[in-house]
């Protein structure tokens, strides 16, 4: 979502996430948390059950509680992530790393547009557990040679930053063009939209890129089929 901010002199622009993805994540977190509480309360509202059944119920509740926390962390990331251009300065509050329980951390960036020598975007393919997912990432390089990863959009994610629009605005302010670094295989986590600041991967050739995109398309088909199967099973039970 793009916003025009009041500012003296040059117009200010800001990008963040709209209300819709925040509502979706909020509803998801509430549903998961409520269901987890219901499962943990099961021994209090149902007849006595054997220890094995109780262990299964508690284990399922713990998993749902974990997903609820993950949704809340994602909601926090959506609420805090912001990129803006005010006058001749690029400002950003961005997801950085996360700890072992997936709690996100954030970093602040402030760079003069005149100190930006390159605005780069690229596609990233990430392989995990036999599946391939696609992302689009944006970064800048300063005149001192420092690369700063700005944001990463995961394909088909709930919320998306307008990477092309942001890249064009930064490049226009810096008086340069936008560089397309093509498609690479990446190992960066990219969780919550955290972008890598180390673009050392070699871009794939046309044949390699086509192969990766086919694998990503198959991943989408498999995930969609599993979701439909889950809905059918739930409707029949």
PDB file of C-alpha atoms in Angstrom:
ATOM      1  CA  UNK A   1       0.000   0.000   0.000  1.00  0.00           C
ATOM      2  CA  UNK A   2       1.343   3.409  -0.955  1.00  0.00           C
ATOM      3  CA  UNK A   3       0.698   6.615   0.978  1.00  0.00           C
ATOM      4  CA  UNK A   4       1.454  10.259   0.272  1.00  0.00           C
ATOM      5  CA  UNK A   5       2.762  11.959   3.404  1.00  0.00           C
ATOM      6  CA  UNK A   6       2.704  15.689   4.124  1.00  0.00           C
ATOM      7  CA  UNK A   7       6.178  17.162   3.883  1.00  0.00           C
ATOM      8  CA  UNK A   8       7.809  20.464   3.182  1.00  0.00           C
ATOM      9  CA  UNK A   9       9.606  20.733  -0.132  1.00  0.00           C
ATOM     10  CA  UNK A  10       9.688  17.469  -2.081  1.00  0.00           C
ATOM     11  CA  UNK A  11       6.699  15.138  -1.866  1.00  0.00           C
ATOM     12  CA  UNK A  12       7.002  12.282   0.600  1.00  0.00           C
ATOM     13  CA  UNK A  13       6.029   8.740  -0.242  1.00  0.00           C
ATOM     14  CA  UNK A  14       5.566   5.738   2.027  1.00  0.00           C
ATOM     15  CA  UNK A  15       4.835   2.066   1.503  1.00  0.00           C
ATOM     16  CA  UNK A  16       3.546  -0.466   3.958  1.00  0.00           C
ATOM     17  CA  UNK A  17       0.927  -3.173   4.243  1.00  0.00           C
ATOM     18  CA  UNK A  18      -2.783  -2.488   4.031  1.00  0.00           C
ATOM     19  CA  UNK A  19      -5.492  -3.507   6.472  1.00  0.00           C
ATOM     20  CA  UNK A  20      -6.662  -6.666   4.669  1.00  0.00           C
ATOM     21  CA  UNK A  21      -3.583  -8.893   5.279  1.00  0.00           C
ATOM     22  CA  UNK A  22      -3.449  -7.732   8.896  1.00  0.00           C
ATOM     23  CA  UNK A  23      -7.086  -8.727   9.400  1.00  0.00           C
ATOM     24  CA  UNK A  24      -6.472 -12.124   7.793  1.00  0.00           C
ATOM     25  CA  UNK A  25      -3.499 -12.851  10.059  1.00  0.00           C
ATOM     26  CA  UNK A  26      -5.382 -11.547  13.091  1.00  0.00           C
ATOM     27  CA  UNK A  27      -8.337 -13.826  12.398  1.00  0.00           C
ATOM     28  CA  UNK A  28      -6.007 -16.765  11.813  1.00  0.00           C
ATOM     29  CA  UNK A  29      -4.165 -16.130  15.080  1.00  0.00           C
ATOM     30  CA  UNK A  30      -7.438 -15.791  17.001  1.00  0.00           C
ATOM     31  CA  UNK A  31      -8.834 -19.007  15.534  1.00  0.00           C
ATOM     32  CA  UNK A  32      -5.669 -20.994  16.272  1.00  0.00           C
ATOM     33  CA  UNK A  33      -5.392 -19.629  19.796  1.00  0.00           C
ATOM     34  CA  UNK A  34      -9.068 -20.268  20.574  1.00  0.00           C
ATOM     35  CA  UNK A  35      -8.919 -23.823  19.269  1.00  0.00           C
ATOM     36  CA  UNK A  36      -5.741 -24.480  21.276  1.00  0.00           C
ATOM     37  CA  UNK A  37      -7.406 -23.225  24.475  1.00  0.00           C
ATOM     38  CA  UNK A  38     -10.397 -25.464  23.736  1.00  0.00           C
ATOM     39  CA  UNK A  39      -8.146 -28.504  23.389  1.00  0.00           C
ATOM     40  CA  UNK A  40      -6.231 -27.704  26.576  1.00  0.00           C
ATOM     41  CA  UNK A  41      -9.586 -27.381  28.370  1.00  0.00           C
ATOM     42  CA  UNK A  42     -10.840 -30.690  27.005  1.00  0.00           C
ATOM     43  CA  UNK A  43     -10.163 -32.684  30.212  1.00  0.00           C
ATOM     44  CA  UNK A  44     -12.292 -30.180  32.152  1.00  0.00           C
ATOM     45  CA  UNK A  45     -15.342 -30.317  29.874  1.00  0.00           C
ATOM     46  CA  UNK A  46     -15.339 -33.934  28.744  1.00  0.00           C
ATOM     47  CA  UNK A  47     -15.519 -37.307  30.389  1.00  0.00           C
ATOM     48  CA  UNK A  48     -12.247 -38.767  31.699  1.00  0.00           C
ATOM     49  CA  UNK A  49     -10.056 -40.120  28.907  1.00  0.00           C
ATOM     50  CA  UNK A  50      -7.048 -42.381  28.867  1.00  0.00           C
ATOM     51  CA  UNK A  51      -3.536 -40.969  29.075  1.00  0.00           C
ATOM     52  CA  UNK A  52      -2.714 -41.660  25.418  1.00  0.00           C
ATOM     53  CA  UNK A  53      -5.734 -39.747  24.119  1.00  0.00           C
ATOM     54  CA  UNK A  54      -4.984 -36.879  26.484  1.00  0.00           C
ATOM     55  CA  UNK A  55      -1.400 -36.732  25.223  1.00  0.00           C
ATOM     56  CA  UNK A  56      -2.622 -36.508  21.622  1.00  0.00           C
ATOM     57  CA  UNK A  57      -5.074 -33.719  22.505  1.00  0.00           C
ATOM     58  CA  UNK A  58      -2.418 -31.742  24.386  1.00  0.00           C
ATOM     59  CA  UNK A  59       0.105 -32.247  21.578  1.00  0.00           C
ATOM     60  CA  UNK A  60      -2.367 -30.960  18.995  1.00  0.00           C
ATOM     61  CA  UNK A  61      -3.141 -27.987  21.214  1.00  0.00           C
ATOM     62  CA  UNK A  62       0.556 -27.187  21.544  1.00  0.00           C
ATOM     63  CA  UNK A  63       0.996 -27.274  17.750  1.00  0.00           C
ATOM     64  CA  UNK A  64      -1.979 -24.949  17.239  1.00  0.00           C
ATOM     65  CA  UNK A  65      -0.649 -22.592  19.911  1.00  0.00           C
ATOM     66  CA  UNK A  66       2.666 -22.501  18.063  1.00  0.00           C
ATOM     67  CA  UNK A  67       0.910 -21.594  14.821  1.00  0.00           C
ATOM     68  CA  UNK A  68      -1.067 -18.898  16.645  1.00  0.00           C
ATOM     69  CA  UNK A  69       2.173 -17.342  17.915  1.00  0.00           C
ATOM     70  CA  UNK A  70       3.659 -17.509  14.406  1.00  0.00           C
ATOM     71  CA  UNK A  71       0.619 -15.667  13.022  1.00  0.00           C
ATOM     72  CA  UNK A  72       1.010 -13.007  15.715  1.00  0.00           C
ATOM     73  CA  UNK A  73       4.696 -12.574  14.854  1.00  0.00           C
ATOM     74  CA  UNK A  74       3.735 -12.217  11.189  1.00  0.00           C
ATOM     75  CA  UNK A  75       1.132  -9.615  12.117  1.00  0.00           C
ATOM     76  CA  UNK A  76       3.751  -7.647  14.051  1.00  0.00           C
ATOM     77  CA  UNK A  77       6.065  -7.779  11.018  1.00  0.00           C
ATOM     78  CA  UNK A  78       3.298  -6.474   8.739  1.00  0.00           C
ATOM     79  CA  UNK A  79       2.457  -3.670  11.154  1.00  0.00           C
ATOM     80  CA  UNK A  80       6.052  -2.488  11.606  1.00  0.00           C
ATOM     81  CA  UNK A  81       7.450  -2.910   8.075  1.00  0.00           C
ATOM     82  CA  UNK A  82       7.595   0.431   6.289  1.00  0.00           C
ATOM     83  CA  UNK A  83       9.643   2.085   3.555  1.00  0.00           C
ATOM     84  CA  UNK A  84       9.427   5.810   2.866  1.00  0.00           C
ATOM     85  CA  UNK A  85      11.115   8.593   0.931  1.00  0.00           C
ATOM     86  CA  UNK A  86      11.019  11.984   2.624  1.00  0.00           C
ATOM     87  CA  UNK A  87      12.748  14.785   0.779  1.00  0.00           C
ATOM     88  CA  UNK A  88      16.104  13.326  -0.282  1.00  0.00           C
ATOM     89  CA  UNK A  89      16.277  10.549   2.315  1.00  0.00           C
ATOM     90  CA  UNK A  90      15.222   6.921   2.177  1.00  0.00           C
ATOM     91  CA  UNK A  91      13.873   5.685   5.515  1.00  0.00           C
ATOM     92  CA  UNK A  92      12.857   2.125   6.325  1.00  0.00           C
ATOM     93  CA  UNK A  93      11.889  -0.076   9.240  1.00  0.00           C
ATOM     94  CA  UNK A  94      12.525  -3.620   8.099  1.00  0.00           C
ATOM     95  CA  UNK A  95      12.430  -7.207   9.400  1.00  0.00           C
ATOM     96  CA  UNK A  96      15.927  -8.442  10.112  1.00  0.00           C
ATOM     97  CA  UNK A  97      16.629 -11.809  11.702  1.00  0.00           C
ATOM     98  CA  UNK A  98      14.590 -13.910  14.124  1.00  0.00           C
ATOM     99  CA  UNK A  99      15.518 -15.992  17.143  1.00  0.00           C
ATOM    100  CA  UNK A 100      15.049 -19.725  17.627  1.00  0.00           C
ATOM    101  CA  UNK A 101      11.363 -19.335  18.577  1.00  0.00           C
ATOM    102  CA  UNK A 102      10.795 -17.229  15.415  1.00  0.00           C
ATOM    103  CA  UNK A 103      10.322 -13.894  17.209  1.00  0.00           C
ATOM    104  CA  UNK A 104      11.254 -11.272  14.581  1.00  0.00           C
ATOM    105  CA  UNK A 105      13.728  -8.463  15.087  1.00  0.00           C
ATOM    106  CA  UNK A 106      13.783  -5.209  13.119  1.00  0.00           C
ATOM    107  CA  UNK A 107      16.315  -2.685  11.909  1.00  0.00           C
ATOM    108  CA  UNK A 108      16.060   0.944  10.854  1.00  0.00           C
ATOM    109  CA  UNK A 109      17.649   2.303   7.687  1.00  0.00           C
ATOM    110  CA  UNK A 110      18.260   5.925   6.715  1.00  0.00           C
ATOM    111  CA  UNK A 111      20.199   6.619   3.512  1.00  0.00           C
ATOM    112  CA  UNK A 112      20.513   9.779   1.457  1.00  0.00           C
ATOM    113  CA  UNK A 113      19.291   9.140  -2.088  1.00  0.00           C
ATOM    114  CA  UNK A 114      22.444  10.775  -3.421  1.00  0.00           C
ATOM    115  CA  UNK A 115      24.487   8.084  -1.650  1.00  0.00           C
ATOM    116  CA  UNK A 116      22.756   5.251  -3.534  1.00  0.00           C
ATOM    117  CA  UNK A 117      24.683   4.022  -6.561  1.00  0.00           C
ATOM    118  CA  UNK A 118      22.530   0.979  -7.421  1.00  0.00           C
ATOM    119  CA  UNK A 119      18.943  -0.213  -6.954  1.00  0.00           C
ATOM    120  CA  UNK A 120      18.727  -3.969  -7.554  1.00  0.00           C
ATOM    121  CA  UNK A 121      15.863  -6.417  -7.682  1.00  0.00           C
ATOM    122  CA  UNK A 122      15.890 -10.117  -8.383  1.00  0.00           C
ATOM    123  CA  UNK A 123      13.891 -13.310  -8.196  1.00  0.00           C
ATOM    124  CA  UNK A 124      14.895 -15.968  -5.683  1.00  0.00           C
ATOM    125  CA  UNK A 125      14.095 -19.672  -5.679  1.00  0.00           C
ATOM    126  CA  UNK A 126      14.258 -21.430  -2.318  1.00  0.00           C
ATOM    127  CA  UNK A 127      14.298 -25.222  -2.012  1.00  0.00           C
ATOM    128  CA  UNK A 128      13.239 -26.931   1.221  1.00  0.00           C
ATOM    129  CA  UNK A 129      11.874 -30.411   1.967  1.00  0.00           C
ATOM    130  CA  UNK A 130      11.563 -31.178  -1.734  1.00  0.00           C
ATOM    131  CA  UNK A 131       9.486 -28.077  -2.486  1.00  0.00           C
ATOM    132  CA  UNK A 132      10.479 -24.931  -4.388  1.00  0.00           C
ATOM    133  CA  UNK A 133       9.070 -21.506  -3.607  1.00  0.00           C
ATOM    134  CA  UNK A 134       9.653 -18.208  -5.383  1.00  0.00           C
ATOM    135  CA  UNK A 135      10.400 -14.776  -3.969  1.00  0.00           C
ATOM    136  CA  UNK A 136      11.211 -11.294  -5.261  1.00  0.00           C
ATOM    137  CA  UNK A 137      13.774  -9.195  -3.405  1.00  0.00           C
ATOM    138  CA  UNK A 138      14.894  -5.587  -3.432  1.00  0.00           C
ATOM    139  CA  UNK A 139      18.184  -4.112  -2.264  1.00  0.00           C
ATOM    140  CA  UNK A 140      20.312  -1.015  -2.679  1.00  0.00           C
ATOM    141  CA  UNK A 141      24.073  -0.478  -2.843  1.00  0.00           C
ATOM    142  CA  UNK A 142      25.566   2.706  -1.402  1.00  0.00           C
ATOM    143  CA  UNK A 143      28.474   4.651  -2.839  1.00  0.00           C
ATOM    144  CA  UNK A 144      30.660   3.124  -0.113  1.00  0.00           C
ATOM    145  CA  UNK A 145      29.896  -0.362  -1.485  1.00  0.00           C
ATOM    146  CA  UNK A 146      27.530  -1.500   1.280  1.00  0.00           C
ATOM    147  CA  UNK A 147      24.557  -3.555   0.115  1.00  0.00           C
ATOM    148  CA  UNK A 148      21.361  -3.127   2.131  1.00  0.00           C
ATOM    149  CA  UNK A 149      18.590  -5.657   1.642  1.00  0.00           C
ATOM    150  CA  UNK A 150      15.236  -3.909   1.865  1.00  0.00           C
ATOM    151  CA  UNK A 151      12.418  -6.420   1.503  1.00  0.00           C
ATOM    152  CA  UNK A 152      11.479  -9.825   0.129  1.00  0.00           C
ATOM    153  CA  UNK A 153       8.061 -10.822  -1.192  1.00  0.00           C
ATOM    154  CA  UNK A 154       7.218 -14.511  -1.072  1.00  0.00           C
ATOM    155  CA  UNK A 155       5.034 -15.568  -3.984  1.00  0.00           C
ATOM    156  CA  UNK A 156       1.352 -15.995  -3.013  1.00  0.00           C
ATOM    157  CA  UNK A 157       1.954 -14.614   0.489  1.00  0.00           C
ATOM    158  CA  UNK A 158      -0.891 -12.823   2.286  1.00  0.00           C
ATOM    159  CA  UNK A 159       0.828  -9.426   2.142  1.00  0.00           C
ATOM    160  CA  UNK A 160       2.996  -8.016  -0.640  1.00  0.00           C
ATOM    161  CA  UNK A 161       5.173  -4.926  -0.802  1.00  0.00           C
ATOM    162  CA  UNK A 162       5.029  -3.151  -4.203  1.00  0.00           C
ATOM    163  CA  UNK A 163       8.677  -3.864  -4.942  1.00  0.00           C
ATOM    164  CA  UNK A 164       8.634  -2.547  -8.526  1.00  0.00           C
ATOM    165  CA  UNK A 165       7.045   0.742  -7.453  1.00  0.00           C
ATOM    166  CA  UNK A 166       9.445   1.186  -4.541  1.00  0.00           C
ATOM    167  CA  UNK A 167      12.454   0.388  -6.724  1.00  0.00           C
ATOM    168  CA  UNK A 168      11.348   2.892  -9.369  1.00  0.00           C
ATOM    169  CA  UNK A 169      10.797   5.641  -6.783  1.00  0.00           C
ATOM    170  CA  UNK A 170      14.198   5.120  -5.138  1.00  0.00           C
ATOM    171  CA  UNK A 171      15.966   4.971  -8.499  1.00  0.00           C
ATOM    172  CA  UNK A 172      14.212   8.145  -9.682  1.00  0.00           C
ATOM    173  CA  UNK A 173      15.230   9.956  -6.523  1.00  0.00           C
ATOM    174  CA  UNK A 174      18.826   8.773  -6.898  1.00  0.00           C
ATOM    175  CA  UNK A 175      18.911   9.631 -10.613  1.00  0.00           C
ATOM    176  CA  UNK A 176      19.769   6.068 -11.688  1.00  0.00           C
ATOM    177  CA  UNK A 177      18.043   3.057 -13.226  1.00  0.00           C
ATOM    178  CA  UNK A 178      16.830  -0.175 -11.653  1.00  0.00           C
ATOM    179  CA  UNK A 179      19.026  -3.239 -12.201  1.00  0.00           C
ATOM    180  CA  UNK A 180      17.386  -6.630 -12.723  1.00  0.00           C
ATOM    181  CA  UNK A 181      19.638  -9.344 -11.298  1.00  0.00           C
ATOM    182  CA  UNK A 182      17.486 -12.161 -12.733  1.00  0.00           C
ATOM    183  CA  UNK A 183      16.790 -15.438 -10.910  1.00  0.00           C
ATOM    184  CA  UNK A 184      19.078 -17.080  -8.352  1.00  0.00           C
ATOM    185  CA  UNK A 185      18.955 -20.026  -5.986  1.00  0.00           C
ATOM    186  CA  UNK A 186      18.955 -18.567  -2.481  1.00  0.00           C
ATOM    187  CA  UNK A 187      19.511 -20.015   0.975  1.00  0.00           C
ATOM    188  CA  UNK A 188      18.353 -16.892   2.811  1.00  0.00           C
ATOM    189  CA  UNK A 189      15.413 -17.577   5.129  1.00  0.00           C
ATOM    190  CA  UNK A 190      13.356 -14.591   3.997  1.00  0.00           C
ATOM    191  CA  UNK A 191      10.966 -15.039   6.927  1.00  0.00           C
ATOM    192  CA  UNK A 192       8.663 -12.062   7.574  1.00  0.00           C
ATOM    193  CA  UNK A 193      10.053 -10.410   4.428  1.00  0.00           C
ATOM    194  CA  UNK A 194      13.637 -10.121   5.695  1.00  0.00           C
ATOM    195  CA  UNK A 195      15.896  -9.545   2.681  1.00  0.00           C
ATOM    196  CA  UNK A 196      19.473 -10.736   2.382  1.00  0.00           C
ATOM    197  CA  UNK A 197      22.229  -8.134   2.211  1.00  0.00           C
ATOM    198  CA  UNK A 198      24.702 -10.595   0.662  1.00  0.00           C
ATOM    199  CA  UNK A 199      23.899 -11.061  -3.006  1.00  0.00           C
ATOM    200  CA  UNK A 200      26.746 -13.373  -3.920  1.00  0.00           C
ATOM    201  CA  UNK A 201      24.720 -16.017  -5.803  1.00  0.00           C
ATOM    202  CA  UNK A 202      25.257 -16.443  -9.541  1.00  0.00           C
ATOM    203  CA  UNK A 203      22.141 -15.858 -11.678  1.00  0.00           C
ATOM    204  CA  UNK A 204      20.758 -18.961 -13.390  1.00  0.00           C
ATOM    205  CA  UNK A 205      20.883 -19.338 -17.151  1.00  0.00           C
ATOM    206  CA  UNK A 206      17.660 -19.559 -19.171  1.00  0.00           C
ATOM    207  CA  UNK A 207      17.446 -23.364 -18.973  1.00  0.00           C
ATOM    208  CA  UNK A 208      18.106 -23.432 -15.226  1.00  0.00           C
ATOM    209  CA  UNK A 209      15.590 -20.668 -14.579  1.00  0.00           C
ATOM    210  CA  UNK A 210      12.908 -22.467 -16.589  1.00  0.00           C
ATOM    211  CA  UNK A 211      13.533 -25.691 -14.643  1.00  0.00           C
ATOM    212  CA  UNK A 212      13.236 -23.893 -11.307  1.00  0.00           C
ATOM    213  CA  UNK A 213      10.007 -22.150 -12.327  1.00  0.00           C
ATOM    214  CA  UNK A 214       8.483 -25.502 -13.336  1.00  0.00           C
ATOM    215  CA  UNK A 215       9.417 -26.924  -9.936  1.00  0.00           C
ATOM    216  CA  UNK A 216       7.813 -23.914  -8.214  1.00  0.00           C
ATOM    217  CA  UNK A 217       4.645 -24.379 -10.280  1.00  0.00           C
ATOM    218  CA  UNK A 218       4.483 -28.039  -9.210  1.00  0.00           C
ATOM    219  CA  UNK A 219       4.851 -26.969  -5.584  1.00  0.00           C
ATOM    220  CA  UNK A 220       1.854 -24.653  -5.929  1.00  0.00           C
ATOM    221  CA  UNK A 221      -0.163 -27.476  -7.517  1.00  0.00           C
ATOM    222  CA  UNK A 222       0.736 -29.930  -4.741  1.00  0.00           C
ATOM    223  CA  UNK A 223      -0.100 -27.450  -1.970  1.00  0.00           C
ATOM    224  CA  UNK A 224      -3.408 -26.551  -3.640  1.00  0.00           C
ATOM    225  CA  UNK A 225      -4.303 -30.228  -4.029  1.00  0.00           C
ATOM    226  CA  UNK A 226      -3.526 -30.885  -0.352  1.00  0.00           C
ATOM    227  CA  UNK A 227      -5.695 -27.958   0.734  1.00  0.00           C
ATOM    228  CA  UNK A 228      -8.596 -29.151  -1.421  1.00  0.00           C
ATOM    229  CA  UNK A 229      -8.195 -32.684  -0.069  1.00  0.00           C
ATOM    230  CA  UNK A 230      -8.285 -31.347   3.484  1.00  0.00           C
ATOM    231  CA  UNK A 231     -11.493 -29.442   2.763  1.00  0.00           C
ATOM    232  CA  UNK A 232     -13.115 -32.501   1.215  1.00  0.00           C
ATOM    233  CA  UNK A 233     -12.162 -34.709   4.179  1.00  0.00           C
ATOM    234  CA  UNK A 234     -13.494 -32.159   6.638  1.00  0.00           C
ATOM    235  CA  UNK A 235     -16.749 -31.856   4.667  1.00  0.00           C
ATOM    236  CA  UNK A 236     -17.213 -35.620   4.678  1.00  0.00           C
ATOM    237  CA  UNK A 237     -16.545 -36.124   8.394  1.00  0.00           C
TER     238      UNK A 237
END
